[in-house]
Short mmCIF file of C-alpha atoms in Angstrom, two decimals:
data_model
loop_
_atom_site.label_atom_id
_atom_site.label_comp_id
_atom_site.label_asym_id
_atom_site.label_seq_id
_atom_site.Cartn_x
_atom_site.Cartn_y
_atom_site.Cartn_z
CA MET A 1 18.18 -0.95 8.78
CA THR A 2 20.89 -2.87 10.67
CA GLY A 3 20.42 -4.70 13.87
CA GLU A 4 17.42 -6.64 12.58
CA ARG A 5 17.29 -10.26 13.14
CA VAL A 6 16.47 -11.71 9.80
CA ASP A 7 15.66 -15.34 9.72
CA PRO A 8 18.03 -16.78 7.10
CA ALA A 9 15.13 -18.74 5.71
CA THR A 10 13.21 -15.62 4.75
CA ARG A 11 16.17 -14.01 3.08
CA GLY A 12 16.64 -14.13 -0.70
CA ARG A 13 14.16 -16.26 -2.64
CA SER A 14 11.78 -16.18 0.30
CA VAL A 15 8.42 -17.31 1.36
CA ASN A 16 7.97 -14.04 3.13
CA THR A 17 7.36 -11.36 0.54
CA ARG A 18 5.74 -8.83 2.82
CA SER A 19 8.82 -6.49 2.68
CA ALA A 20 8.38 -6.38 -1.10
CA TRP A 21 4.68 -5.62 -0.82
CA GLY A 22 5.36 -2.72 1.58
CA GLY A 23 7.79 -1.46 -0.99
CA VAL A 24 5.33 -1.89 -3.88
CA LEU A 25 2.66 0.20 -1.97
CA ILE A 26 5.11 3.07 -1.31
CA GLY A 27 6.36 2.97 -4.89
CA LEU A 28 2.88 3.22 -6.38
CA GLY A 29 2.03 6.26 -4.19
CA LEU A 30 5.40 7.78 -4.64
CA VAL A 31 5.51 7.88 -8.40
CA ALA A 32 1.95 9.03 -8.55
CA SER A 33 2.72 11.89 -6.22
CA ILE A 34 5.81 12.85 -8.26
CA ASP A 35 3.57 12.89 -11.36
CA GLU A 36 1.08 15.04 -9.59
CA ILE A 37 3.52 17.44 -8.11
CA VAL A 38 6.11 17.80 -10.79
CA LEU A 39 3.98 17.48 -14.00
CA HIS A 40 0.72 18.97 -12.75
CA GLN A 41 1.86 21.68 -10.44
CA LEU A 42 5.34 22.75 -11.36
CA LEU A 43 5.58 22.19 -15.07
CA ARG A 44 1.82 22.34 -15.62
CA TRP A 45 2.09 20.02 -18.58
CA HIS A 46 -1.22 18.60 -17.75
CA HIS A 47 -3.04 20.93 -15.55
CA PHE A 48 -5.01 20.79 -12.28
CA TYR A 49 -8.15 19.66 -14.04
CA ASP A 50 -7.03 19.01 -17.63
CA LYS A 51 -7.65 15.41 -17.07
CA SER A 52 -11.35 16.18 -17.11
CA THR A 53 -11.83 15.15 -20.73
CA SER A 54 -15.00 13.51 -19.32
CA GLU A 55 -16.87 13.05 -16.05
CA MET A 56 -15.50 9.57 -15.65
CA GLY A 57 -11.94 10.88 -16.14
CA LEU A 58 -12.35 13.25 -13.20
CA ILE A 59 -13.82 10.50 -10.99
CA SER A 60 -11.37 7.90 -11.82
CA ASP A 61 -8.58 10.37 -11.35
CA GLY A 62 -9.89 11.18 -7.92
CA LEU A 63 -10.07 7.57 -6.95
CA LEU A 64 -6.54 6.91 -8.21
CA HIS A 65 -5.26 9.93 -6.33
CA ALA A 66 -6.90 9.01 -3.03
CA ALA A 67 -5.78 5.41 -3.42
CA THR A 68 -2.18 6.23 -4.08
CA VAL A 69 -2.08 8.60 -1.03
CA VAL A 70 -3.43 5.86 1.15
CA ALA A 71 -1.25 3.22 -0.42
CA MET A 72 1.84 5.21 0.44
CA VAL A 73 0.92 5.43 4.11
CA ALA A 74 -0.12 1.70 4.17
CA GLY A 75 3.17 0.74 2.59
CA PHE A 76 5.16 2.43 5.38
CA PHE A 77 3.06 0.82 8.06
CA VAL A 78 3.46 -2.65 6.52
CA LEU A 79 7.21 -2.16 6.57
CA ILE A 80 7.06 -0.97 10.17
CA ASP A 81 5.11 -4.08 10.92
CA VAL A 82 7.55 -6.46 9.11
CA ARG A 83 10.39 -4.72 10.96
CA ARG A 84 8.82 -5.28 14.34
CA ALA A 85 8.28 -8.91 13.50
CA GLY A 86 12.00 -9.04 12.81
CA SER A 87 11.61 -10.17 9.24
CA LEU A 88 12.33 -6.99 7.24
CA VAL A 89 14.37 -7.72 4.06
CA PRO A 90 15.54 -4.24 2.88
CA ARG A 91 16.56 -5.70 -0.50
CA GLN A 92 13.01 -6.86 -1.03
CA ALA A 93 11.54 -3.63 0.06
CA TRP A 94 13.67 -1.60 -2.37
CA ALA A 95 12.84 -4.09 -5.15
CA GLY A 96 9.14 -3.70 -4.34
CA LEU A 97 9.55 0.15 -4.54
CA LEU A 98 11.11 -0.06 -7.95
CA LEU A 99 8.44 -2.57 -9.16
CA GLY A 100 5.60 -0.41 -7.83
CA MET A 101 7.00 2.69 -9.48
CA GLY A 102 7.52 0.84 -12.72
CA ALA A 103 4.11 -0.76 -12.66
CA PHE A 104 2.43 2.61 -12.21
CA GLN A 105 4.46 4.26 -14.98
CA LEU A 106 3.58 1.38 -17.32
CA TRP A 107 -0.06 1.53 -16.45
CA ASP A 108 -0.07 5.33 -16.73
CA GLY A 109 1.76 5.31 -20.07
CA THR A 110 -0.38 2.62 -21.71
CA ILE A 111 -3.80 2.47 -20.15
CA ASN A 112 -4.27 6.08 -18.93
CA HIS A 113 -2.62 7.85 -21.80
CA LYS A 114 -3.33 5.67 -24.77
CA LEU A 115 -6.25 3.26 -24.09
CA LEU A 116 -8.49 5.48 -22.01
CA GLY A 117 -7.13 8.76 -23.39
CA LEU A 118 -7.58 10.34 -19.96
CA HIS A 119 -4.89 12.88 -20.63
CA GLU A 120 -1.67 13.23 -22.61
CA ILE A 121 1.67 13.89 -21.06
CA ARG A 122 1.87 17.20 -22.85
CA TYR A 123 -0.12 19.16 -25.27
CA GLY A 124 0.73 20.78 -28.59
CA VAL A 125 3.98 18.82 -29.15
CA ASP A 126 4.99 15.65 -30.83
CA LEU A 127 4.13 13.06 -28.22
CA LEU A 128 6.28 10.20 -29.41
CA PRO A 129 9.46 11.10 -27.47
CA TYR A 130 7.46 11.69 -24.30
CA ASP A 131 5.54 8.28 -24.68
CA LEU A 132 8.83 6.51 -25.33
CA THR A 133 10.50 8.15 -22.41
CA TRP A 134 7.64 7.06 -20.22
CA LEU A 135 7.73 3.45 -21.41
CA VAL A 136 11.49 3.15 -21.37
CA PHE A 137 11.50 4.52 -17.85
CA ALA A 138 8.82 2.05 -16.79
CA VAL A 139 10.70 -0.86 -18.18
CA ILE A 140 13.93 0.15 -16.56
CA LEU A 141 12.25 0.56 -13.18
CA LEU A 142 10.54 -2.85 -13.58
CA GLY A 143 13.62 -4.55 -14.70
CA ALA A 144 15.74 -3.20 -11.93
CA GLY A 145 13.12 -4.13 -9.40
CA ALA A 146 12.74 -7.67 -10.78
CA LEU A 147 16.57 -8.10 -10.91
CA LEU A 148 16.87 -7.07 -7.28
CA LEU A 149 13.99 -9.29 -6.22
CA TRP A 150 14.83 -12.49 -7.95
CA ARG A 151 18.55 -12.52 -8.24
CA ARG A 152 20.14 -14.73 -5.69
CA PRO A 153 21.74 -12.54 -3.03
CA ALA A 154 25.47 -12.92 -2.52
CA ALA A 155 25.90 -16.01 -0.35
CA SER A 156 27.41 -14.83 2.89
CA ARG A 157 26.82 -11.14 2.81
CA PRO A 158 26.11 -9.71 6.24
CA SER A 159 22.83 -7.88 6.40
CA MET B 1 -24.29 40.17 14.20
CA THR B 2 -20.51 40.07 14.28
CA THR B 3 -20.04 37.54 11.49
CA HIS B 4 -18.82 40.03 9.00
CA ALA B 5 -17.92 42.86 11.39
CA GLY B 6 -14.29 42.06 11.85
CA HIS B 7 -12.57 42.48 8.56
CA HIS B 8 -9.97 44.67 10.08
CA ALA B 9 -9.69 42.72 13.22
CA ALA B 10 -6.54 41.02 12.00
CA THR B 11 -4.86 44.34 12.41
CA GLY B 12 -6.19 44.53 16.02
CA ALA B 13 -9.11 46.77 15.45
CA ASP B 14 -11.79 44.68 17.14
CA PRO B 15 -10.39 42.63 20.14
CA GLY B 16 -13.99 41.82 21.11
CA ALA B 17 -14.26 39.46 18.17
CA TRP B 18 -11.64 37.30 19.86
CA LEU B 19 -13.92 36.66 22.87
CA LEU B 20 -15.89 33.79 21.37
CA PRO B 21 -12.91 31.86 19.98
CA LEU B 22 -11.12 32.38 23.38
CA VAL B 23 -14.08 31.04 25.33
CA VAL B 24 -14.35 28.04 22.95
CA VAL B 25 -10.63 27.07 23.51
CA LEU B 26 -10.71 27.64 27.27
CA VAL B 27 -13.95 25.60 27.85
CA THR B 28 -13.21 22.78 25.45
CA ALA B 29 -9.58 22.38 26.60
CA GLY B 30 -10.46 23.08 30.28
CA ILE B 31 -13.03 20.31 30.61
CA TYR B 32 -10.69 17.85 28.98
CA LEU B 33 -7.80 18.79 31.19
CA VAL B 34 -9.91 18.41 34.34
CA GLY B 35 -10.72 14.99 32.96
CA THR B 36 -7.16 13.99 32.51
CA ARG B 37 -6.33 15.03 36.08
CA ARG B 38 -9.26 12.84 37.37
CA TRP B 39 -8.04 9.99 35.10
CA GLN B 40 -4.55 10.19 36.60
CA ARG B 41 -5.88 10.27 40.22
CA ARG B 42 -8.11 7.22 39.59
CA ARG B 43 -5.88 5.12 37.40
CA GLY B 44 -2.59 6.03 39.00
CA ARG B 45 -0.98 6.63 35.61
CA ALA B 46 -0.80 9.53 33.34
CA TRP B 47 -3.10 10.15 30.37
CA ASP B 48 -1.35 10.04 27.11
CA PRO B 49 0.01 13.56 26.52
CA TRP B 50 -0.28 13.09 22.74
CA ARG B 51 -4.01 12.69 23.09
CA THR B 52 -4.22 15.90 25.17
CA ALA B 53 -2.18 17.77 22.61
CA SER B 54 -4.36 16.43 19.78
CA TRP B 55 -7.57 17.53 21.61
CA ILE B 56 -6.22 21.01 22.23
CA ALA B 57 -5.09 21.26 18.61
CA GLY B 58 -8.75 20.44 17.66
CA ALA B 59 -10.09 23.11 19.96
CA VAL B 60 -7.67 25.72 18.54
CA ALA B 61 -8.75 24.77 15.02
CA ILE B 62 -12.31 25.51 15.96
CA ALA B 63 -11.36 28.77 17.58
CA LEU B 64 -9.34 29.88 14.52
CA ALA B 65 -12.34 29.12 12.32
CA LEU B 66 -14.52 31.40 14.52
CA SER B 67 -11.92 34.10 14.86
CA PRO B 68 -11.55 37.39 12.94
CA LEU B 69 -8.65 35.79 11.05
CA THR B 70 -10.97 33.88 8.77
CA ASP B 71 -13.77 36.52 8.75
CA SER B 72 -13.79 37.81 5.23
CA PRO B 73 -16.31 37.58 2.43
CA THR B 74 -14.14 35.71 0.07
CA ALA B 75 -14.33 32.10 -1.14
CA ARG B 76 -10.81 31.41 0.26
CA ALA B 77 -11.81 32.60 3.68
CA HIS B 78 -14.81 30.28 3.57
CA MET B 79 -12.61 27.39 2.44
CA VAL B 80 -10.22 27.90 5.30
CA GLN B 81 -13.09 27.76 7.81
CA HIS B 82 -14.30 24.60 6.04
CA LEU B 83 -10.88 22.94 6.30
CA LEU B 84 -10.49 23.93 9.98
CA LEU B 85 -14.08 23.05 11.04
CA GLY B 86 -14.79 20.07 8.89
CA MET B 87 -11.42 18.42 8.65
CA LEU B 88 -8.64 19.47 11.02
CA ALA B 89 -10.63 20.06 14.19
CA PRO B 90 -12.53 16.80 14.00
CA VAL B 91 -9.35 14.77 13.51
CA GLY B 92 -7.78 16.54 16.42
CA LEU B 93 -10.82 15.97 18.67
CA VAL B 94 -11.26 12.31 17.71
CA LEU B 95 -7.62 11.51 18.24
CA GLY B 96 -8.08 12.97 21.73
CA ALA B 97 -10.15 9.87 22.53
CA PRO B 98 -12.72 11.85 24.56
CA VAL B 99 -15.01 8.93 25.08
CA THR B 100 -12.25 6.78 26.46
CA LEU B 101 -11.41 9.58 28.85
CA LEU B 102 -15.00 10.04 29.79
CA LEU B 103 -15.50 6.31 30.46
CA GLY B 104 -12.37 6.30 32.58
CA VAL B 105 -13.53 9.11 34.90
CA LEU B 106 -17.18 8.43 35.25
CA ARG B 107 -18.72 6.37 38.04
CA PRO B 108 -19.53 2.91 36.92
CA ASP B 109 -23.33 3.44 36.71
CA ALA B 110 -22.86 6.66 34.59
CA ALA B 111 -20.30 4.83 32.42
CA ARG B 112 -22.72 2.06 31.83
CA VAL B 113 -25.22 4.64 30.36
CA VAL B 114 -22.56 5.83 27.93
CA THR B 115 -21.69 2.33 26.75
CA ALA B 116 -25.38 1.52 26.44
CA VAL B 117 -25.75 4.51 24.08
CA LEU B 118 -22.72 3.46 22.06
CA ARG B 119 -24.41 0.01 21.72
CA THR B 120 -27.69 1.34 20.41
CA PRO B 121 -28.56 0.39 16.74
CA ALA B 122 -29.09 4.06 15.93
CA PHE B 123 -25.56 5.01 17.06
CA HIS B 124 -24.15 2.06 15.14
CA LEU B 125 -25.89 3.16 11.99
CA LEU B 126 -24.88 6.78 12.43
CA SER B 127 -21.20 6.00 13.16
CA HIS B 128 -20.86 3.49 10.33
CA PRO B 129 -18.07 4.65 7.97
CA VAL B 130 -20.49 4.70 4.97
CA THR B 131 -23.07 6.80 6.77
CA ALA B 132 -20.47 9.16 8.17
CA ALA B 133 -18.92 9.57 4.70
CA VAL B 134 -22.24 10.31 3.08
CA LEU B 135 -23.07 12.96 5.81
CA ASN B 136 -19.61 14.43 5.57
CA VAL B 137 -18.70 14.52 1.86
CA GLY B 138 -22.24 14.28 0.65
CA GLY B 139 -23.13 17.32 2.80
CA MET B 140 -20.34 19.29 0.86
CA PHE B 141 -21.83 18.29 -2.54
CA VAL B 142 -25.23 19.59 -1.35
CA LEU B 143 -23.63 22.70 0.04
CA TYR B 144 -21.56 23.69 -2.98
CA LEU B 145 -23.88 22.42 -5.84
CA THR B 146 -27.23 23.84 -4.59
CA PRO B 147 -28.37 27.33 -3.60
CA LEU B 148 -27.70 26.29 0.10
CA TYR B 149 -24.33 27.98 0.03
CA ALA B 150 -25.71 31.29 -1.18
CA LEU B 151 -28.31 31.05 1.50
CA SER B 152 -25.66 30.49 4.18
CA THR B 153 -24.00 33.73 3.21
CA GLU B 154 -27.19 35.62 3.75
CA SER B 155 -28.77 33.95 6.77
CA THR B 156 -26.75 33.87 9.97
CA ALA B 157 -28.75 30.87 11.19
CA VAL B 158 -28.03 28.84 8.14
CA HIS B 159 -24.35 29.99 8.29
CA HIS B 160 -23.99 28.56 11.83
CA LEU B 161 -26.01 25.44 10.99
CA VAL B 162 -23.68 24.70 8.09
CA HIS B 163 -20.65 25.14 10.32
CA ALA B 164 -22.18 22.84 12.98
CA HIS B 165 -22.80 20.23 10.30
CA PHE B 166 -19.26 20.49 9.05
CA LEU B 167 -17.86 19.91 12.58
CA ILE B 168 -20.22 17.09 13.62
CA ALA B 169 -20.20 15.22 10.34
CA GLY B 170 -16.38 15.67 10.17
CA TYR B 171 -16.14 14.23 13.72
CA LEU B 172 -18.40 11.26 12.88
CA PHE B 173 -16.21 10.50 9.82
CA ALA B 174 -12.90 10.70 11.63
CA TRP B 175 -14.40 8.65 14.48
CA ALA B 176 -15.64 5.97 11.99
CA ILE B 177 -12.49 5.76 10.01
CA ALA B 178 -9.71 6.09 12.60
CA GLY B 179 -11.18 6.68 16.07
CA PRO B 180 -9.17 5.37 19.08
CA ASP B 181 -12.35 5.38 21.09
CA PRO B 182 -14.26 2.17 21.74
CA ALA B 183 -17.00 1.63 19.18
CA PRO B 184 -18.87 -1.62 19.34
CA ARG B 185 -19.17 -3.41 16.00
CA ARG B 186 -16.91 -0.99 14.16
CA PRO B 187 -16.22 -2.38 10.67
CA GLY B 188 -12.93 -3.92 9.87
CA MET B 189 -9.87 -2.47 8.16
CA ALA B 190 -10.95 -3.35 4.58
CA THR B 191 -14.21 -1.43 4.87
CA ARG B 192 -12.62 1.56 6.51
CA VAL B 193 -9.77 1.66 3.91
CA VAL B 194 -12.24 1.45 1.02
CA VAL B 195 -14.45 4.20 2.49
CA LEU B 196 -11.47 6.41 3.19
CA ILE B 197 -10.35 6.19 -0.46
CA THR B 198 -13.82 6.70 -1.86
CA ALA B 199 -14.58 9.62 0.29
CA GLY B 200 -11.17 11.12 -0.48
CA ALA B 201 -11.89 10.62 -4.19
CA ALA B 202 -15.30 12.19 -3.90
CA HIS B 203 -13.74 15.19 -2.05
CA ALA B 204 -11.03 15.59 -4.68
CA TYR B 205 -13.67 15.30 -7.47
CA LEU B 206 -15.83 18.06 -5.91
CA ALA B 207 -12.74 20.29 -5.53
CA LYS B 208 -11.82 19.92 -9.16
CA LEU B 209 -15.41 20.54 -10.19
CA LEU B 210 -15.36 23.76 -8.20
CA TYR B 211 -12.15 24.72 -9.84
CA ALA B 212 -13.27 23.87 -13.38
CA ARG B 213 -16.53 25.81 -12.97
CA ALA B 214 -15.21 28.51 -10.72
CA GLY B 215 -17.39 31.17 -12.53
CA GLU B 216 -20.68 29.52 -11.82
CA LEU B 217 -20.32 27.50 -8.65
CA PRO B 218 -21.52 27.65 -5.94
CA PRO B 219 -24.83 28.70 -7.41
CA GLY B 220 -25.95 32.24 -6.59
CA THR B 221 -22.62 33.51 -5.52
CA ASP B 222 -20.40 36.06 -7.35
CA TYR B 223 -16.94 35.26 -6.15
CA ALA B 224 -14.11 36.30 -8.39
CA VAL B 225 -12.93 33.36 -10.60
CA ALA B 226 -9.43 33.51 -9.36
CA ASP B 227 -10.67 33.61 -5.68
CA MET B 228 -12.89 30.51 -6.21
CA GLN B 229 -10.06 28.70 -8.04
CA ALA B 230 -7.68 29.24 -5.19
CA ALA B 231 -10.34 28.11 -2.75
CA ALA B 232 -10.90 24.91 -4.77
CA GLN B 233 -7.13 24.23 -4.79
CA TRP B 234 -7.01 24.66 -1.00
CA MET B 235 -9.88 22.28 -0.66
CA TYR B 236 -8.12 19.75 -2.87
CA TYR B 237 -4.81 19.84 -1.01
CA GLY B 238 -6.35 20.26 2.38
CA GLY B 239 -8.29 17.06 1.68
CA ASP B 240 -4.97 15.39 0.93
CA VAL B 241 -3.56 16.41 4.22
CA VAL B 242 -6.60 15.10 6.13
CA ASP B 243 -6.50 11.84 4.14
CA VAL B 244 -2.93 11.27 5.09
CA MET B 245 -3.68 12.08 8.75
CA LEU B 246 -6.66 9.72 8.83
CA ALA B 247 -4.66 6.98 6.98
CA VAL B 248 -1.81 7.35 9.48
CA ALA B 249 -4.21 7.13 12.42
CA LEU B 250 -6.00 4.16 10.87
CA PHE B 251 -2.94 2.08 10.18
CA ALA B 252 -1.36 3.06 13.51
CA THR B 253 -4.26 1.34 15.26
CA TRP B 254 -3.74 -1.69 12.97
CA LEU B 255 -0.10 -1.72 13.75
CA ARG B 256 -0.70 -1.52 17.50
CA ARG B 257 -3.14 -4.37 17.34
CA ARG B 258 -0.71 -6.53 15.35
CA SER B 259 2.10 -5.81 17.69
CA ARG B 260 -0.05 -6.65 20.62
CA SER B 261 -1.21 -10.02 19.25
CA ARG B 262 2.39 -10.78 18.34
CA GLU B 263 3.50 -10.10 21.85
CA ASN B 264 0.75 -12.36 23.15
CA LEU B 265 1.98 -15.16 20.90
CA GLY B 266 5.57 -14.55 21.93
CA VAL B 267 6.62 -13.96 18.35
CA GLY B 268 9.23 -11.31 17.54
CA SER B 269 10.08 -10.66 21.19
CA ALA B 270 13.60 -9.75 20.18
CA VAL B 271 12.21 -6.52 18.82
CA VAL B 272 10.70 -4.54 21.57
CA GLY B 273 8.19 -2.02 20.34
CA THR B 274 7.01 0.83 22.44
CA PRO B 275 3.41 0.06 23.17
CA ARG B 276 1.23 3.02 23.67
CA THR B 277 -1.46 3.03 26.29
#
């Protein structure tokens, strides 16, 4: 990531947030893929089609899955584009990645699991520790991302 | 008919069954290679080797689907054929940009005929992402949820028609979403991204449905449940692979266009990209 000519005006609290958006897209796709691969396939906590508590569950799940796959690809291309324009801000991209991951975790943990009841993290066990882990993890990711994004960067740090 | 005659051909028992796939590769790749030679002679510069590789990969995918390797009466074997013919082969062929090549080597009057066809309302309708997605994924819903599938295992004609539909509908879809070929009035990025996601979702949904009801679907078949479940899983993850390939191809064209317009504006000239032809 070195050798980029970053306009000082776009560094830090910038007008140009495209680096962050690229990161957000990748983060969303990444955490959804981790969920899918680790929890569905390897641990089999919720299974290949266990989410099918209803027809809508299956369909929304399919949409989410397809969207996250495309989002990840889109995110990488946004970053390549920003880089070619010479305005990539790695710190922003990392912040976006954390925010995207955290946002998905939060949404998954509250809306998917609790509000819609699409699926639970695990079956046949006390869910509270799992739900808490999910939410704490989400808050940590979001906090770290926000801190990285909005904290003023060290004044004269070379990029 | 040789459709189910080659179960043991993978062990080399029936070399004759390889004749058709071999002919398919040689003819498909041969015509294309002749075209690239003519392109080079006419234009004085080489045809993009990635496009050639991509086209040949598509031809090989078709040949594998027709070869004794996938000739077995299991749901898994059928699904491999489906993935090869309906998904991998079309993506490879479309990324080979055959129409661009054709337009580059034809005489002007013949090229005008091709572009006139591309401009017809009928072609526009057929190659619209929504139409292509309905033909492609919608066709799979019809195949797996109606007795059509059972029919295709009994009738050789239906069997081949289904395969032809897979290939053509898959090609139309890949072309509509991510084709590098010129297509007048091709819808913009937003439409294509939304259609790609929706079609991917519908495909994933169908795969899960087949998995969940592996005992009863497709109607009229008696595949072992484990066999059908495995086939459904391959369908699901195969769909992902193709989704990623199409998304990469789609955003790559977007990136190229942005880089080009930036170069025209003289912005970001410090960072020299490698423009592809």
